[in-house]
Coordinates of C-alpha atoms and ligand atoms in Angstrom, one line a residue:
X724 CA 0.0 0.0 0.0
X725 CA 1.0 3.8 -0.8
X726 CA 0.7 6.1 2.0
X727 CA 1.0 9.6 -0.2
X728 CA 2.6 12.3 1.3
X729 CA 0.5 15.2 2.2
X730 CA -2.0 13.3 4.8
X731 CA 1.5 11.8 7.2
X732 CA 4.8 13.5 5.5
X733 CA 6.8 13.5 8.4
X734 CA 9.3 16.2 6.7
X735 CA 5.8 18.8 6.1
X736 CA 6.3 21.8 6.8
X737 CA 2.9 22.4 6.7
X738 CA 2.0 20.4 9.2
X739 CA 0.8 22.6 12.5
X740 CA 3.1 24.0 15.0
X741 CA 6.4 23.8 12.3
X742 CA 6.0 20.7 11.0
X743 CA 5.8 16.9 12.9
X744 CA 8.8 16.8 11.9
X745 CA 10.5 19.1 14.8
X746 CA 8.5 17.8 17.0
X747 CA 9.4 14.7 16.8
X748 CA 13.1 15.9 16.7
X749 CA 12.4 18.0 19.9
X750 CA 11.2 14.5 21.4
X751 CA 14.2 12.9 20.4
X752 CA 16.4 15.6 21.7
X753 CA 14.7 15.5 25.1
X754 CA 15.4 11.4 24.9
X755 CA 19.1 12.1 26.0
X756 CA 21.4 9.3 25.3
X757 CA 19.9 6.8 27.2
X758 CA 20.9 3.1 25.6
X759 CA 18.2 1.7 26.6
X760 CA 15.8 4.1 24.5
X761 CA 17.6 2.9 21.5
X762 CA 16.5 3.5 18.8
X763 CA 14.0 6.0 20.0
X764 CA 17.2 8.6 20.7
X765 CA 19.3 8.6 17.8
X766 CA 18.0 10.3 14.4
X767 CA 19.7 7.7 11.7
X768 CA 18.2 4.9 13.4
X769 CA 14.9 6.4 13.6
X770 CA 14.8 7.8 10.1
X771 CA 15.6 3.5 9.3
X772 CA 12.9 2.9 10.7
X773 CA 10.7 5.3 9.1
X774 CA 12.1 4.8 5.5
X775 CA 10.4 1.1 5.9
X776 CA 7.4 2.6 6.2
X777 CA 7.8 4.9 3.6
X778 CA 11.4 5.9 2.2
X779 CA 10.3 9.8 1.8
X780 CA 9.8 9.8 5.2
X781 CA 12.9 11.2 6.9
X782 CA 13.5 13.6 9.7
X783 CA 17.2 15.0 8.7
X784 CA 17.1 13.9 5.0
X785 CA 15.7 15.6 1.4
X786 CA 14.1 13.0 -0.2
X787 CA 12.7 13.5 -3.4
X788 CA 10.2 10.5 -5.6
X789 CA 10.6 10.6 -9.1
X790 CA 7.3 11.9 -10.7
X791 CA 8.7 11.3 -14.5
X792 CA 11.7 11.0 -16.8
X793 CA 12.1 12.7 -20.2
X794 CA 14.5 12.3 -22.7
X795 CA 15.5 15.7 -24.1
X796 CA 18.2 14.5 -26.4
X797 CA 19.6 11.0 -27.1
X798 CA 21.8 11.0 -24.1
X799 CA 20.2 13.4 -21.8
X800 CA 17.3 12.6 -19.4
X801 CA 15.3 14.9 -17.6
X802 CA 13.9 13.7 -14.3
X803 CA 11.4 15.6 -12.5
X804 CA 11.1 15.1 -8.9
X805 CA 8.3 15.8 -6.1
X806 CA 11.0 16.6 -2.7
X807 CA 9.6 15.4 1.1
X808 CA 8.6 18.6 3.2
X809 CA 12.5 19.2 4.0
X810 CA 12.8 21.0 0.9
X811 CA 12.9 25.0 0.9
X812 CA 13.2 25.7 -2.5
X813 CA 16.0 26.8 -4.3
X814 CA 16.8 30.0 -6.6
X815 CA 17.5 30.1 -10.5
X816 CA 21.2 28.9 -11.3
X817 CA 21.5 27.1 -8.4
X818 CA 22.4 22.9 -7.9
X819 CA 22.1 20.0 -5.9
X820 CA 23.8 17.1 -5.0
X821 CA 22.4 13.9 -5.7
X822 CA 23.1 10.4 -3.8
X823 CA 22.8 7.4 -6.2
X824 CA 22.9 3.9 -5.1
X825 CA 25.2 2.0 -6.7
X826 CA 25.6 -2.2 -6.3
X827 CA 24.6 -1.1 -2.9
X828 CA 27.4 1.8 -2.8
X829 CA 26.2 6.1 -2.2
X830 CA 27.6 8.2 -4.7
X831 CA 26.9 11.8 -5.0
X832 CA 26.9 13.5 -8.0
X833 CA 25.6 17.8 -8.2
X834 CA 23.7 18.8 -10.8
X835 CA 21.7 22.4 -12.1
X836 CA 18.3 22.7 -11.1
X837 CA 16.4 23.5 -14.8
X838 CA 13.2 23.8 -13.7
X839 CA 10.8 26.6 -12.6
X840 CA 12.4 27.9 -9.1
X841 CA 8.5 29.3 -8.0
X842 CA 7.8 25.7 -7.7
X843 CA 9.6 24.2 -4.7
X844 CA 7.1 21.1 -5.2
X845 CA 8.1 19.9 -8.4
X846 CA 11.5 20.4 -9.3
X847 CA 13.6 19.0 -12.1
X848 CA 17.3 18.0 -12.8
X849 CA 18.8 16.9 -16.4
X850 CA 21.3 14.6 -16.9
X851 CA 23.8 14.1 -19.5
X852 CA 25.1 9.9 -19.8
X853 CA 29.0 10.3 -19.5
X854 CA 31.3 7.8 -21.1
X855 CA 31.7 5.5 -17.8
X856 CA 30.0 7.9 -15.6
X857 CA 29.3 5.8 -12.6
X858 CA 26.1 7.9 -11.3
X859 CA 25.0 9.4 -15.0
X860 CA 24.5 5.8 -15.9
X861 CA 22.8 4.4 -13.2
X862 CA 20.5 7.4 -13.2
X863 CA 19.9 6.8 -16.6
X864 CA 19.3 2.5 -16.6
X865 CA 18.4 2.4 -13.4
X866 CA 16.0 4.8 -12.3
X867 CA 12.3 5.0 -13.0
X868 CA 9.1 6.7 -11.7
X869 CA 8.5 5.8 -8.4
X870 CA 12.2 5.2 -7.2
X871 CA 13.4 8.1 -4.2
X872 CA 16.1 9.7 -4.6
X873 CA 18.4 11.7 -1.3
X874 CA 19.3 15.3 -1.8
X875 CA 21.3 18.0 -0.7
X876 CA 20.3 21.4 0.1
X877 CA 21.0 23.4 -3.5
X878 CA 23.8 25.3 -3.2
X879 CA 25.6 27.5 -5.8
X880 CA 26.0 31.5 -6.5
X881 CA 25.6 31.4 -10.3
X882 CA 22.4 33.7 -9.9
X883 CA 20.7 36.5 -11.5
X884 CA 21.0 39.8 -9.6
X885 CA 17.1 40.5 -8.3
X886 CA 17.2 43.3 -10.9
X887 CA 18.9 42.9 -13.8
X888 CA 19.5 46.8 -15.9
X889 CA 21.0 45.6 -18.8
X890 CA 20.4 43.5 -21.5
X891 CA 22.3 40.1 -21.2
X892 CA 24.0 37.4 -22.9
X893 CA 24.1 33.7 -21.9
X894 CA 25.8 31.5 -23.4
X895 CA 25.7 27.5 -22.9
X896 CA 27.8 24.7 -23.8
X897 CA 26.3 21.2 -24.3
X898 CA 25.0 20.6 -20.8
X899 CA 25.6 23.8 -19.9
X900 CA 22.3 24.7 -20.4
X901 CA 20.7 23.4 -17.7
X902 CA 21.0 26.4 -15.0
X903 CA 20.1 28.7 -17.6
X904 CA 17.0 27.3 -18.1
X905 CA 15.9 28.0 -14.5
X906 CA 17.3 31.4 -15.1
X907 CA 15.6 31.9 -18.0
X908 CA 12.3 31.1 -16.4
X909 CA 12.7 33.2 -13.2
X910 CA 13.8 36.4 -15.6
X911 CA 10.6 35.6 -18.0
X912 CA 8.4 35.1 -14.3
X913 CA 9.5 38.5 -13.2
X914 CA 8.4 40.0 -16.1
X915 CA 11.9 41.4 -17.6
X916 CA 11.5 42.9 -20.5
X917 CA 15.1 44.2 -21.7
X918 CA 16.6 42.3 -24.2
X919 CA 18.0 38.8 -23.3
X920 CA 20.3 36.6 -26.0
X921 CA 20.9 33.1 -25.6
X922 CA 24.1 31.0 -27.4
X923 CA 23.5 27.6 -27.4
X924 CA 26.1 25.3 -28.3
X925 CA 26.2 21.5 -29.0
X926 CA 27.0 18.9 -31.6
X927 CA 24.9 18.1 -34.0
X928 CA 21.2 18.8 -34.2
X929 CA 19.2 16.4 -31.6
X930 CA 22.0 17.6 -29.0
X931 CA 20.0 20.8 -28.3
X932 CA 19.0 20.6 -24.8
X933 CA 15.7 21.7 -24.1
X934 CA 15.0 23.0 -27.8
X935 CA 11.2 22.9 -27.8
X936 CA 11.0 24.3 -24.3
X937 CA 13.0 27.5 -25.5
X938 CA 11.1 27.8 -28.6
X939 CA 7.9 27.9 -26.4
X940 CA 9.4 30.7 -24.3
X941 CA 10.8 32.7 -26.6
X942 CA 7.2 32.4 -28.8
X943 CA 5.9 34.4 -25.9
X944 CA 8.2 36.2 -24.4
X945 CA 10.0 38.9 -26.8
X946 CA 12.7 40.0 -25.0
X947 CA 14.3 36.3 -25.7
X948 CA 16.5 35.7 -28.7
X949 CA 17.8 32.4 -29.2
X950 CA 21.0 31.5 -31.2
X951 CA 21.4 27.7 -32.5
X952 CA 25.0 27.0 -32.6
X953 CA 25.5 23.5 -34.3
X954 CA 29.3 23.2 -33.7
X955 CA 29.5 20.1 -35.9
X956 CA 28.3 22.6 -39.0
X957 CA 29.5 26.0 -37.3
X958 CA 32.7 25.0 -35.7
X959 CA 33.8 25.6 -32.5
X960 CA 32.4 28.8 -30.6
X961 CA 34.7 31.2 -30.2
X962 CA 34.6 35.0 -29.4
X963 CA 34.0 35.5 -33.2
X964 CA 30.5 33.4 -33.7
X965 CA 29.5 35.4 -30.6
X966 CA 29.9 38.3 -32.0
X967 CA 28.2 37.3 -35.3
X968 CA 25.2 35.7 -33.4
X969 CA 25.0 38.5 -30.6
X970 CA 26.6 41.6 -32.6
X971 CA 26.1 43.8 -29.6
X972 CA 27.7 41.3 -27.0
X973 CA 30.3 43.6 -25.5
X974 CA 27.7 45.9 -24.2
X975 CA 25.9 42.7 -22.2
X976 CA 26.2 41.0 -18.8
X977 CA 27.4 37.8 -19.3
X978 CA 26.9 35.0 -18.1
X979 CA 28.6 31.7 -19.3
X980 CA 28.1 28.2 -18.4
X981 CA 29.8 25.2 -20.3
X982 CA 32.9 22.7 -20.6
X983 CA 36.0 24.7 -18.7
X984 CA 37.9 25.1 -22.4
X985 CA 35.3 27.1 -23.8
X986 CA 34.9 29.1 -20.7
X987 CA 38.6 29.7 -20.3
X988 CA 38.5 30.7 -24.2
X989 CA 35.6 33.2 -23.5
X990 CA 37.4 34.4 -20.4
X991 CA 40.5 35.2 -22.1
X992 CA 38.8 37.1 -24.8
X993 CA 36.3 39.4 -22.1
X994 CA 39.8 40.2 -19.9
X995 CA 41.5 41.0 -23.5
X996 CA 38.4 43.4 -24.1
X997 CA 39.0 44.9 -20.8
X998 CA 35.7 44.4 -19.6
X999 CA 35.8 40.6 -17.7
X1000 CA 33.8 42.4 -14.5
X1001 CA 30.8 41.7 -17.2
X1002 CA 31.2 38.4 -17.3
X1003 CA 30.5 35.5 -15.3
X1004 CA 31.2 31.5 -15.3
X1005 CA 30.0 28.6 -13.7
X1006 CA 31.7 25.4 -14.7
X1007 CA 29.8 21.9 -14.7
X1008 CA 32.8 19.3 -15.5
X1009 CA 36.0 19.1 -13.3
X1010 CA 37.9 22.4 -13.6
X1011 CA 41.5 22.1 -15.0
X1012 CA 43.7 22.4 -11.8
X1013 CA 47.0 24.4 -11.3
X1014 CA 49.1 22.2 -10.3
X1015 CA 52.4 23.1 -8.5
X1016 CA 55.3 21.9 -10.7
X1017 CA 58.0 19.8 -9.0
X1018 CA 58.3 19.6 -5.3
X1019 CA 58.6 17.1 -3.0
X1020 CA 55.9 14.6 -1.6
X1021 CA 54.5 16.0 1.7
X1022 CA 53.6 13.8 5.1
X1023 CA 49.8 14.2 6.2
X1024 CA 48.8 13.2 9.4
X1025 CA 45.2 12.0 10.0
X1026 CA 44.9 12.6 13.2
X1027 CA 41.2 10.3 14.1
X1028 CA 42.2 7.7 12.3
X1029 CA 46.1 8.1 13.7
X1030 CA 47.4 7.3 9.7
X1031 CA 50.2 9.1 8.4
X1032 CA 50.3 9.0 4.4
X1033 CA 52.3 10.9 1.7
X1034 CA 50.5 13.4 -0.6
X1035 CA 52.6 14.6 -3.9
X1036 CA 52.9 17.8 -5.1
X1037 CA 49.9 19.0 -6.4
X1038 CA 47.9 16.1 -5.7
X1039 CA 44.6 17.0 -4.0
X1040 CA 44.4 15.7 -0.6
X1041 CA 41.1 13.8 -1.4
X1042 CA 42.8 11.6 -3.8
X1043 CA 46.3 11.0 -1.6
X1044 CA 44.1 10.0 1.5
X1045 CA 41.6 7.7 -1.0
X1046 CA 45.2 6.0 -2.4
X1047 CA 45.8 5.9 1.2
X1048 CA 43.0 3.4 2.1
X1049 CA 41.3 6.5 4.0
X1050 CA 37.2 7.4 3.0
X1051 CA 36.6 10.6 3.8
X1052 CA 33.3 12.3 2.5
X1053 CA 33.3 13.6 -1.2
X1054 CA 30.4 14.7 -3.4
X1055 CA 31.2 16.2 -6.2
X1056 CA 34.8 16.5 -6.0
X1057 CA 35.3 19.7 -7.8
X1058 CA 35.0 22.3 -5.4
X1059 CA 31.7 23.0 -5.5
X1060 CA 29.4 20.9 -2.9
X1061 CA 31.8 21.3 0.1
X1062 CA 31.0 17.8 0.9
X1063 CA 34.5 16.9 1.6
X1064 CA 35.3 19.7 4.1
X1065 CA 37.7 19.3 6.6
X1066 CA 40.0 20.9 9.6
X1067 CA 42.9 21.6 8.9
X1068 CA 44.9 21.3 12.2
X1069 CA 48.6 22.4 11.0
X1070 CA 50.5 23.2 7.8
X1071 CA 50.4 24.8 4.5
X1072 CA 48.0 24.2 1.7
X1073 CA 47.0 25.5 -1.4
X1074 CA 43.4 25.9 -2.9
X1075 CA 44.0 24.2 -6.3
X1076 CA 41.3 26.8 -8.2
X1077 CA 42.3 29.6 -7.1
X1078 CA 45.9 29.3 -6.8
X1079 CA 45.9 30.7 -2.7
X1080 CA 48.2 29.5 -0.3
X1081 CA 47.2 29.2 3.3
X1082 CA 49.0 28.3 6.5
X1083 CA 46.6 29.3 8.8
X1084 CA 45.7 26.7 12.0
X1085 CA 42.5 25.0 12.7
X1086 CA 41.0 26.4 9.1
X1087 CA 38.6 24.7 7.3
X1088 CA 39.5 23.6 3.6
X1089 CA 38.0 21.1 0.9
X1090 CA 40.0 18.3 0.1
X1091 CA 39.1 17.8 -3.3
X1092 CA 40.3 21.0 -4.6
X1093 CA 43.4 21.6 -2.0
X1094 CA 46.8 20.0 -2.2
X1095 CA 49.8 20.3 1.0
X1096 CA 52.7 22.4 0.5
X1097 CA 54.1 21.3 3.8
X1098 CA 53.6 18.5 6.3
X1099 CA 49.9 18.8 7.3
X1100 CA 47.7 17.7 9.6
X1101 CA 44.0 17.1 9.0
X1102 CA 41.2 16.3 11.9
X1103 CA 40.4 12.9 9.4
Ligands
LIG664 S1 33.7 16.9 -3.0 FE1 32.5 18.6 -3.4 S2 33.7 20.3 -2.7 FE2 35.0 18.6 -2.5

């Protein structure tokens, strides 16, 4: 039997008196640490217990079920999901990470929110199959209506100011699209009426994410001009197809989204203009890190687990402790989901992306994106 949500979600928030959801976590609280009120007093074990009954019932997690999939291009699906009362929305340009079971593994995996950001209770994520992508693929031949997924809470600054004076120009790259879709909807919602140009870049025809979706919008919403950019017919796109499908473009905001070459090539030309404070990026693969030539392998102490393990130069500390038999927590493992945060106790370190060094104690750094430039220590 189905219970559906709205009658018993545990997670409402629209349930009297904030939602039976802190209640029940005030009662817990108030349950101490007694052992012998197991499981009554500990969170993970009750939220077990309610996931038998129904797995979008949790008291600390976002669940979402999937209402539907579509298939917006031959390799990208679109699955649109209905989130458990833990949910508070999320704002254009924004993403979330995503836990995936795998052969009975959790893998987490951010990706854009491309749906309407008024509607908290129906939100939708796009995926694009990657060549031996371990979560693309099982979110693609695994998942169907019906199955629940675990969430984040959406992170991510790649927003639209809340008023916006000038015309703009996005432009997307293949998957790229997808946060600009949301934007596009929130800008079109708000009524925005200057002029608003759109470069869309992918291979090939059917790779056009989205396609009849912008057509719609654009049909009735005339501040929204959309450039096709077929790269298989067009070539790459480069500063010079900008400028013949958006002759204007220098006198935009823009905003950029797309595989890190082309934003690095865009990047390039807006600082060569002298005008990259009108530009903005937001990348959605792994970002090319700067890694520190030479040097000498480090020694990192792991001070809960009492490990000490070598890390190269260069190499981010996620993947020396993982080659050192260590776990620690990851999600998307460029940067962006903090998921991976940890103290650092002592030592220097380097923030791969941006290229700044820090010895400062007891500060808190992300693994994935930071490498040692001295002996460290970590609270791992
Ligand atoms: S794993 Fe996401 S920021 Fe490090």
């Amino acid at each position: 039997m189905d219970i559906d949500m709205p009658a018993l979600n545990i997670a409402s928030t629209s349930y009297p008196a904030a939602g039976l959801s802190q209640l029940l976590r005030k009662g817990i609280d108030r349950l101490g640490e007694q052992r012998w009120l197991h499981p009554l007093n500990d969170f993970s074990a009750a939220d077990a217990l309610l996931a038998d009954i129904n797995p979008m019932w949790s008291l600390t997690e976002i669940r979402a079920r999937i209402e539907s999939v579509f298939d917006e291009t031959p390799d990208t699906r679109s699955f649109w999901l209905r989130p458990n009362g833990l949910w508070q929305g999320f704002e254009a340009g924004q993403h979330v990470m995503v836990s995936v079971e795998c052969n009975g593994v959790f893998h987490q995996r951010v990706y854009s929110l491309s749906s309407d950001p008024a509607r908290s209770d129906l939100i939708r994520i796009t995926v694009k199959r990657q060549a031996g992508g371990r979560v693309s693929n099982a979110l693609h031949d695994q998942l169907q209506p019906g199955d629940v997924l675990t969430l984040a809470k959406p992170h991510g600054d790649f927003l639209i100011p809340a008023s916006q004076p000038e015309p703009l120009l996005m432009i997307a790259g293949g998957s790229g699209m997808t946060p600009f879709m949301s934007q596009l909807q929130a800008l079109h919602a708000r009524g925005h009426a200057l002029p608003v140009a759109l470069v869309v870049s992918a291979r090939g025809e059917d790779g056009f994410i989205f396609r009849e979706e912008l057509l719609a919008l654009a049909a009735r919403w005339p501040a929204l001009s959309l450039h096709w950019h077929d790269s298989s017919v067009d070539g790459r796109l480069d500063a010079a197809a900008i400028a013949r499908h958006v002759p204007d473009y220098v006198s935009r905001q823009t905003l950029i989204c797309g595989p890190a070459a082309l934003m690095d090539a865009m990047q390039a030309h807006w600082q060569r203009l002298g005008i990259s404070d009108r530009f903005r990026s937001e990348a959605f693969g792994a970002p090319r890190m700067a890694v520190a030539a030479g040097g000498e392998a480090v020694a990192v102490s792991a001070e809960r687990t009492e490990q000490v393990f070598t890390a190269a130069a260069g190499q981010p500390l996620l993947q020396a402790a993982e080659a050192a038999g260590l776990s620690p927590r990851y999600g998307c493992r460029i940067g962006i989901c903090r998921s991976c945060q940890c103290r650092k106790t002592s030592g220097t370190v380097e923030n791969l992306l941006t290229g700044a060094v820090s010895s400062a104690p007891d500060e808190l750094i992300q693994l994935c994106i930071s490498s040692a430039r001295s002996d460290v220590a970590l609270d791992l």
